[in-house]
Amino acid sequence: MALDTGNRSEEFRAHPEWKDVVPSITDAPTLGDGLRVAREQSGRSLAELSAVTRVPVRYLTALEQNDFSTLPNRVFSIGYVRAYADALGLDEQLAVERFKRETPDPSVPLQAPVGVAFEDVRRYSPRLIAAGLALIVAVVGWNVFQRVSLMRAPQPSDIAAVPESWTLGAVPGQSALRLSAPQPAPPDQTIPALYVTPGLEAELTGVDPASPEGLAAAASSASPVQRAFNPRGAIYGASASASQVVIQARKAASLVVRMADGRVLFARQLAPGDAWRAPVGVAATVDVSDPTAFDVYLNGEHGGALEAALTPLAQLNVRAQALARQAAAEVAARTQAAQAEARTRAATVQSAMVTAAGG
């Protein structure tokens, strides 16, 4: 089948939907001429294209007339060019590139040509190289000089004779110093002497501190102070307020407390320092593996070691109660004696005052 090479362009142009090919934006002398020619060939007015692109008519007119001074800032102007070219069927990117070439951005400063800086470097390069070499030579020479100076053999001192003042003998023009025996330190003057109120100690204790016989009698009649209970480990059993007897382990040993009916009240291997508080009014027996390994404290004071492996708990409680009553009786007796002595002294003072008044 042969190809039809006939020319039917006139028939195509007569068709109502025929449109000429859109000219390229690069064929026009300027960007505005290309936009105007494309709009005229499309047969649309500026008002119609303004409604399509949403760009005011005055800005489209300015683009066609190359009057870029009336356009807004560069960002909006590029957007208007892109929208106008798209509405006309032109290449948007080509239109934007041509707009940038025809309207340079004034906000970007001009840069110096690269060749000028390169020529300056070539012009001054011999001087820079010479200065660098001179600096390197100076640094190397200074380091060599310092090293040679350190390697030089030590020279004898210029001092011909040792000055007489450097010797250990007497210095000319000064008297010889002689050390005597050390003197005691002066008394500390910042601490005042302790003031003792006359008669206060005798009033409180009933013992005259100036009387050696009274001090000896008081020392002989005073009861020795027992060692107090010192918790050094875990404490088991009753609370401190409900117990008068404490059994403390000196070393590791077992402690078993059995009730009268055979029940075990407490059983444990105690470590050194552990203790057990015995309750009051409980009939039980203390069974230990080693009596010498336990100390007994009655009312908080040391009462010696356990006497046997089996010890009735009631016996320890009775001892504690007896000691408590004895201590209370001694306190009451001392209180009564102090009160009686105070009444006697008050009566003596009153009698002396009456006598003095009558005389």
Coordinates of C-alpha atoms in Angstrom, one line a residue:
M1 CA 0.0 0.0 0.0
A2 CA 1.5 3.3 -1.1
L3 CA 1.9 6.1 1.3
D4 CA -0.2 9.2 0.8
T5 CA 2.1 12.1 0.3
G6 CA -0.5 14.6 -0.6
N7 CA -0.6 18.0 1.2
R8 CA -3.7 18.3 3.2
S9 CA -2.6 21.2 5.6
E10 CA -5.3 23.5 4.4
E11 CA -8.0 20.9 5.3
F12 CA -6.5 20.5 8.7
R13 CA -6.4 24.2 9.2
A14 CA -10.0 24.6 8.3
H15 CA -11.0 22.3 11.1
P16 CA -12.5 24.3 14.1
E17 CA -10.2 22.7 16.7
W18 CA -7.0 23.3 14.7
K19 CA -4.2 25.1 16.6
D20 CA -0.8 26.0 15.4
V21 CA 2.2 24.5 17.2
V22 CA 3.2 26.7 20.1
P23 CA 6.5 28.5 19.3
S24 CA 9.5 27.9 21.5
I25 CA 10.3 30.5 24.1
T26 CA 13.9 30.5 23.0
D27 CA 13.0 31.7 19.4
A28 CA 11.8 35.2 20.4
P29 CA 14.2 38.1 20.9
T30 CA 13.2 38.5 24.5
L31 CA 11.1 36.7 27.1
G32 CA 8.3 39.3 26.9
D33 CA 8.1 38.9 23.1
G34 CA 7.9 35.2 23.3
L35 CA 5.1 35.4 25.9
R36 CA 3.2 37.9 23.8
V37 CA 3.5 36.0 20.6
A38 CA 2.4 32.8 22.3
R39 CA -0.6 34.6 23.8
E40 CA -1.6 36.1 20.5
Q41 CA -1.4 32.7 18.8
S42 CA -3.6 31.2 21.5
G43 CA -6.3 33.8 20.8
R44 CA -6.8 34.5 24.5
S45 CA -6.8 37.9 26.2
L46 CA -4.8 39.0 29.2
A47 CA -8.0 39.0 31.3
E48 CA -8.7 35.3 30.5
L49 CA -5.1 34.3 31.3
S50 CA -5.2 36.4 34.5
A51 CA -8.2 34.4 35.6
V52 CA -6.4 31.1 34.8
T53 CA -3.1 31.9 36.4
R54 CA -4.5 34.1 39.2
V55 CA -1.8 36.7 38.3
P56 CA -3.0 40.4 38.1
V57 CA -3.3 41.8 34.5
R58 CA -0.7 44.5 35.2
Y59 CA 1.9 41.9 36.0
L60 CA 1.2 39.9 32.8
T61 CA 1.4 43.1 30.8
A62 CA 4.7 44.0 32.5
L63 CA 6.1 40.5 31.6
E64 CA 5.1 41.0 27.9
Q65 CA 6.6 44.5 27.8
N66 CA 9.8 43.4 29.6
D67 CA 9.0 46.0 32.3
F68 CA 10.4 44.0 35.2
S69 CA 10.7 47.1 37.5
T70 CA 6.9 47.0 38.2
L71 CA 7.0 43.3 39.3
P72 CA 7.1 42.3 43.0
N73 CA 10.1 40.6 44.6
R74 CA 12.1 38.0 42.6
V75 CA 10.5 35.0 44.2
F76 CA 6.9 36.1 43.2
S77 CA 8.1 37.2 39.7
I78 CA 9.6 33.7 39.0
G79 CA 6.3 32.2 40.1
Y80 CA 4.4 34.5 37.8
V81 CA 6.6 33.5 34.8
R82 CA 6.2 29.8 35.6
A83 CA 2.4 30.1 35.8
Y84 CA 2.1 32.3 32.6
A85 CA 4.3 29.9 30.6
D86 CA 2.3 26.9 31.8
A87 CA -1.0 28.6 30.8
L88 CA 0.4 29.3 27.3
G89 CA 1.7 25.7 26.9
L90 CA 5.4 26.8 27.0
D91 CA 8.3 25.1 28.7
E92 CA 8.2 26.5 32.3
Q93 CA 11.8 25.8 33.1
L94 CA 13.1 27.4 29.9
A95 CA 11.0 30.5 30.6
V96 CA 12.3 30.7 34.2
E97 CA 15.9 30.3 33.1
R98 CA 15.5 33.0 30.5
F99 CA 13.9 35.4 33.0
K100 CA 16.9 34.8 35.3
R101 CA 19.4 35.6 32.6
E102 CA 17.6 38.8 31.4
T103 CA 17.0 40.1 35.0
P104 CA 20.0 39.4 37.2
D105 CA 19.4 39.2 41.0
P106 CA 20.7 42.6 42.4
S107 CA 20.9 41.1 46.0
V108 CA 23.8 38.8 45.0
P109 CA 27.1 40.7 45.1
L110 CA 29.5 40.4 42.2
Q111 CA 32.4 38.1 42.8
A112 CA 35.9 38.9 41.7
P113 CA 37.2 36.8 38.9
V114 CA 39.1 33.7 39.9
G115 CA 42.0 34.6 37.5
V116 CA 42.7 37.9 39.4
A117 CA 43.4 36.1 42.7
F118 CA 45.4 33.4 41.0
E119 CA 47.5 36.1 39.3
D120 CA 48.1 37.8 42.7
V121 CA 49.3 34.5 44.2
R122 CA 51.6 33.9 41.3
R123 CA 52.9 37.5 41.7
Y124 CA 53.7 37.2 45.4
S125 CA 54.6 33.5 45.6
P126 CA 58.4 34.0 45.5
R127 CA 58.3 36.4 48.4
L128 CA 56.0 34.0 50.4
I129 CA 58.3 31.1 49.7
A130 CA 61.4 33.1 50.7
A131 CA 59.7 34.2 54.0
G132 CA 58.7 30.7 54.8
L133 CA 62.2 29.3 54.2
A134 CA 63.7 32.1 56.3
L135 CA 61.3 31.2 59.2
I136 CA 62.2 27.5 59.0
V137 CA 65.9 28.3 58.9
A138 CA 65.6 30.6 62.0
V139 CA 63.7 27.9 64.0
V140 CA 66.1 25.1 63.1
G141 CA 69.1 27.4 63.9
W142 CA 67.7 28.3 67.3
N143 CA 67.1 24.7 68.3
V144 CA 70.6 23.7 67.1
F145 CA 72.1 26.6 69.2
Q146 CA 70.2 25.5 72.3
R147 CA 71.3 21.9 72.0
V148 CA 74.9 22.9 71.4
S149 CA 74.8 25.1 74.5
L150 CA 73.5 22.3 76.6
M151 CA 76.2 19.9 75.4
R152 CA 79.0 22.3 76.3
A153 CA 81.3 21.1 79.1
P154 CA 80.7 22.8 82.5
Q155 CA 82.9 25.8 83.2
P156 CA 84.6 26.5 86.5
S157 CA 83.1 29.1 88.8
D158 CA 84.3 32.7 88.6
I159 CA 84.4 33.0 92.4
A160 CA 88.0 33.0 93.4
A161 CA 87.4 32.6 97.2
V162 CA 84.5 31.6 99.4
P163 CA 83.2 34.7 101.3
E164 CA 83.8 34.7 104.9
S165 CA 80.1 35.1 105.6
W166 CA 79.4 31.7 104.0
T167 CA 81.4 29.8 106.6
L168 CA 80.0 28.3 109.8
G169 CA 82.0 30.7 112.0
A170 CA 81.1 34.1 113.3
V171 CA 80.0 36.7 110.9
P172 CA 82.3 39.8 110.9
G173 CA 80.6 42.7 112.7
Q174 CA 78.1 40.5 114.6
S175 CA 78.3 39.0 118.0
A176 CA 78.4 35.2 118.3
L177 CA 75.1 33.5 119.1
R178 CA 75.0 31.1 122.0
L179 CA 72.1 28.8 122.7
S180 CA 71.1 28.3 126.3
A181 CA 68.8 25.6 127.9
P182 CA 65.2 25.7 126.6
Q183 CA 62.8 27.7 128.6
P184 CA 59.3 26.4 129.6
A185 CA 56.4 27.5 127.5
P186 CA 54.6 30.5 128.9
P187 CA 51.2 29.8 130.5
D188 CA 48.2 30.0 128.2
Q189 CA 46.5 33.3 129.0
T190 CA 43.4 32.7 127.0
I191 CA 41.9 30.1 129.4
P192 CA 40.8 31.5 132.7
A193 CA 41.5 29.7 135.9
L194 CA 38.8 27.3 137.0
Y195 CA 36.7 28.8 139.8
V196 CA 35.4 26.5 142.5
T197 CA 32.6 27.7 144.7
P198 CA 33.6 27.3 148.3
G199 CA 31.5 24.7 150.1
L200 CA 29.6 23.6 147.0
E201 CA 31.1 20.2 146.7
A202 CA 30.7 19.5 150.4
E203 CA 27.0 20.6 150.1
L204 CA 26.3 18.3 147.2
T205 CA 28.3 15.2 148.3
G206 CA 28.6 15.7 152.0
V207 CA 32.4 15.2 151.8
D208 CA 34.8 18.0 152.5
P209 CA 37.4 18.0 149.6
A210 CA 40.0 19.6 151.9
S211 CA 39.8 16.7 154.4
P212 CA 41.9 13.7 153.4
E213 CA 40.1 11.6 156.1
G214 CA 36.7 12.4 154.6
L215 CA 37.9 11.6 151.1
A216 CA 39.3 8.2 152.2
A217 CA 36.1 7.3 154.1
A218 CA 33.9 8.2 151.1
A219 CA 36.1 6.1 148.8
S220 CA 36.0 3.1 151.1
S221 CA 32.2 3.3 151.5
A222 CA 31.3 3.8 147.9
S223 CA 30.0 0.8 146.1
P224 CA 31.9 -0.1 142.9
V225 CA 30.4 0.8 139.6
Q226 CA 29.5 -2.2 137.6
R227 CA 29.9 -2.6 133.9
A228 CA 26.7 -1.6 132.0
F229 CA 25.1 -3.7 129.2
N230 CA 26.4 -2.7 125.8
P231 CA 24.5 -4.1 122.8
R232 CA 27.0 -5.4 120.3
G233 CA 24.8 -7.6 118.1
A234 CA 21.3 -8.8 117.7
I235 CA 18.9 -8.7 120.7
Y236 CA 16.2 -11.3 121.0
G237 CA 13.4 -11.9 123.6
A238 CA 11.3 -9.4 125.5
S239 CA 11.4 -5.6 125.1
A240 CA 13.8 -3.5 127.3
S241 CA 10.9 -2.2 129.4
A242 CA 9.6 -5.7 130.2
S243 CA 12.9 -7.4 131.2
Q244 CA 15.3 -7.1 134.1
V245 CA 17.7 -9.9 133.0
V246 CA 19.9 -9.9 129.8
I247 CA 22.1 -12.8 128.8
Q248 CA 24.8 -11.9 126.3
A249 CA 27.2 -14.2 124.5
R250 CA 30.9 -13.6 124.8
K251 CA 31.6 -16.1 122.0
A252 CA 29.6 -18.3 119.8
A253 CA 27.5 -20.7 121.8
S254 CA 24.0 -22.2 121.9
L255 CA 21.2 -20.9 124.2
V256 CA 18.0 -22.9 124.8
V257 CA 15.2 -21.7 127.2
R258 CA 12.6 -24.4 128.1
M259 CA 9.3 -23.8 129.8
A260 CA 8.3 -25.9 132.8
D261 CA 6.0 -28.1 130.6
G262 CA 8.9 -28.8 128.2
R263 CA 8.0 -26.3 125.5
V264 CA 11.0 -24.4 124.0
L265 CA 10.6 -20.7 124.6
F266 CA 13.8 -19.7 122.8
A267 CA 16.6 -21.7 121.0
R268 CA 19.4 -20.2 118.9
Q269 CA 23.1 -20.3 118.2
L270 CA 24.2 -16.9 119.3
A271 CA 27.1 -15.1 117.8
P272 CA 29.6 -13.0 119.8
G273 CA 27.7 -9.9 121.1
D274 CA 24.2 -11.3 120.5
A275 CA 21.9 -11.1 123.6
W276 CA 18.5 -12.4 124.9
R277 CA 16.2 -10.5 127.2
A278 CA 14.4 -12.7 129.7
P279 CA 10.7 -11.9 130.3
V280 CA 9.5 -11.2 133.9
G281 CA 7.4 -13.8 135.7
V282 CA 8.1 -16.8 133.4
A283 CA 9.0 -20.2 134.9
A284 CA 11.7 -21.5 132.6
T285 CA 15.2 -23.0 132.6
V286 CA 18.2 -21.6 130.7
D287 CA 20.3 -24.3 129.1
V288 CA 23.6 -23.3 127.5
S289 CA 26.4 -25.2 125.9
D290 CA 29.2 -23.3 127.7
P291 CA 28.3 -21.3 130.9
T292 CA 31.6 -19.3 130.6
A293 CA 30.5 -18.0 127.2
F294 CA 27.6 -15.9 128.6
D295 CA 27.5 -12.8 130.7
V296 CA 24.4 -11.9 132.8
Y297 CA 23.2 -8.3 133.2
L298 CA 20.8 -7.5 136.0
N299 CA 18.9 -4.2 135.7
G300 CA 21.4 -3.1 133.0
E301 CA 24.6 -3.8 135.2
H302 CA 27.0 -6.7 134.9
G303 CA 26.1 -9.5 137.3
G304 CA 28.9 -12.0 136.3
A305 CA 28.8 -15.1 134.2
L306 CA 26.3 -17.9 134.2
E307 CA 27.2 -20.3 137.1
A308 CA 25.9 -23.6 135.5
A309 CA 24.8 -25.0 132.2
L310 CA 21.2 -25.2 133.6
T311 CA 20.0 -22.1 135.5
P312 CA 16.5 -21.4 136.6
L313 CA 15.2 -18.2 135.1
A314 CA 13.3 -17.4 138.2
Q315 CA 16.6 -17.3 140.2
L316 CA 18.0 -14.6 137.9
N317 CA 14.8 -12.6 138.0
V318 CA 14.8 -12.8 141.9
R319 CA 18.4 -11.5 142.0
A320 CA 17.5 -8.6 139.7
Q321 CA 14.5 -7.7 141.8
A322 CA 16.5 -7.8 145.0
L323 CA 19.2 -5.6 143.5
A324 CA 16.5 -3.2 142.3
R325 CA 15.0 -3.0 145.8
Q326 CA 18.4 -2.5 147.4
A327 CA 19.2 0.3 145.0
A328 CA 15.9 2.0 145.6
A329 CA 16.4 1.7 149.4
E330 CA 19.9 3.3 149.1
V331 CA 18.5 6.1 147.1
A332 CA 15.7 6.7 149.6
A333 CA 18.1 6.6 152.5
R334 CA 20.5 9.1 150.8
T335 CA 17.5 11.4 150.0
Q336 CA 16.2 11.2 153.6
A337 CA 19.7 11.9 155.0
A338 CA 20.1 14.9 152.7
Q339 CA 16.7 16.2 153.7
A340 CA 17.5 15.8 157.4
E341 CA 20.8 17.5 157.0
A342 CA 19.2 20.4 155.1
R343 CA 16.6 20.8 157.9
T344 CA 19.3 20.8 160.5
R345 CA 21.3 23.4 158.6
A346 CA 18.2 25.5 158.2
A347 CA 17.4 25.3 161.9
T348 CA 21.0 26.2 162.7
V349 CA 20.9 29.2 160.4
Q350 CA 17.6 30.3 161.8
S351 CA 18.9 30.0 165.4
A352 CA 22.0 32.0 164.6
M353 CA 19.8 34.7 163.0
V354 CA 17.5 34.8 166.1
T355 CA 20.6 35.0 168.4
A356 CA 22.1 37.8 166.3
A357 CA 18.8 39.7 166.4
G358 CA 18.4 39.4 170.2
G359 CA 22.0 40.5 170.8

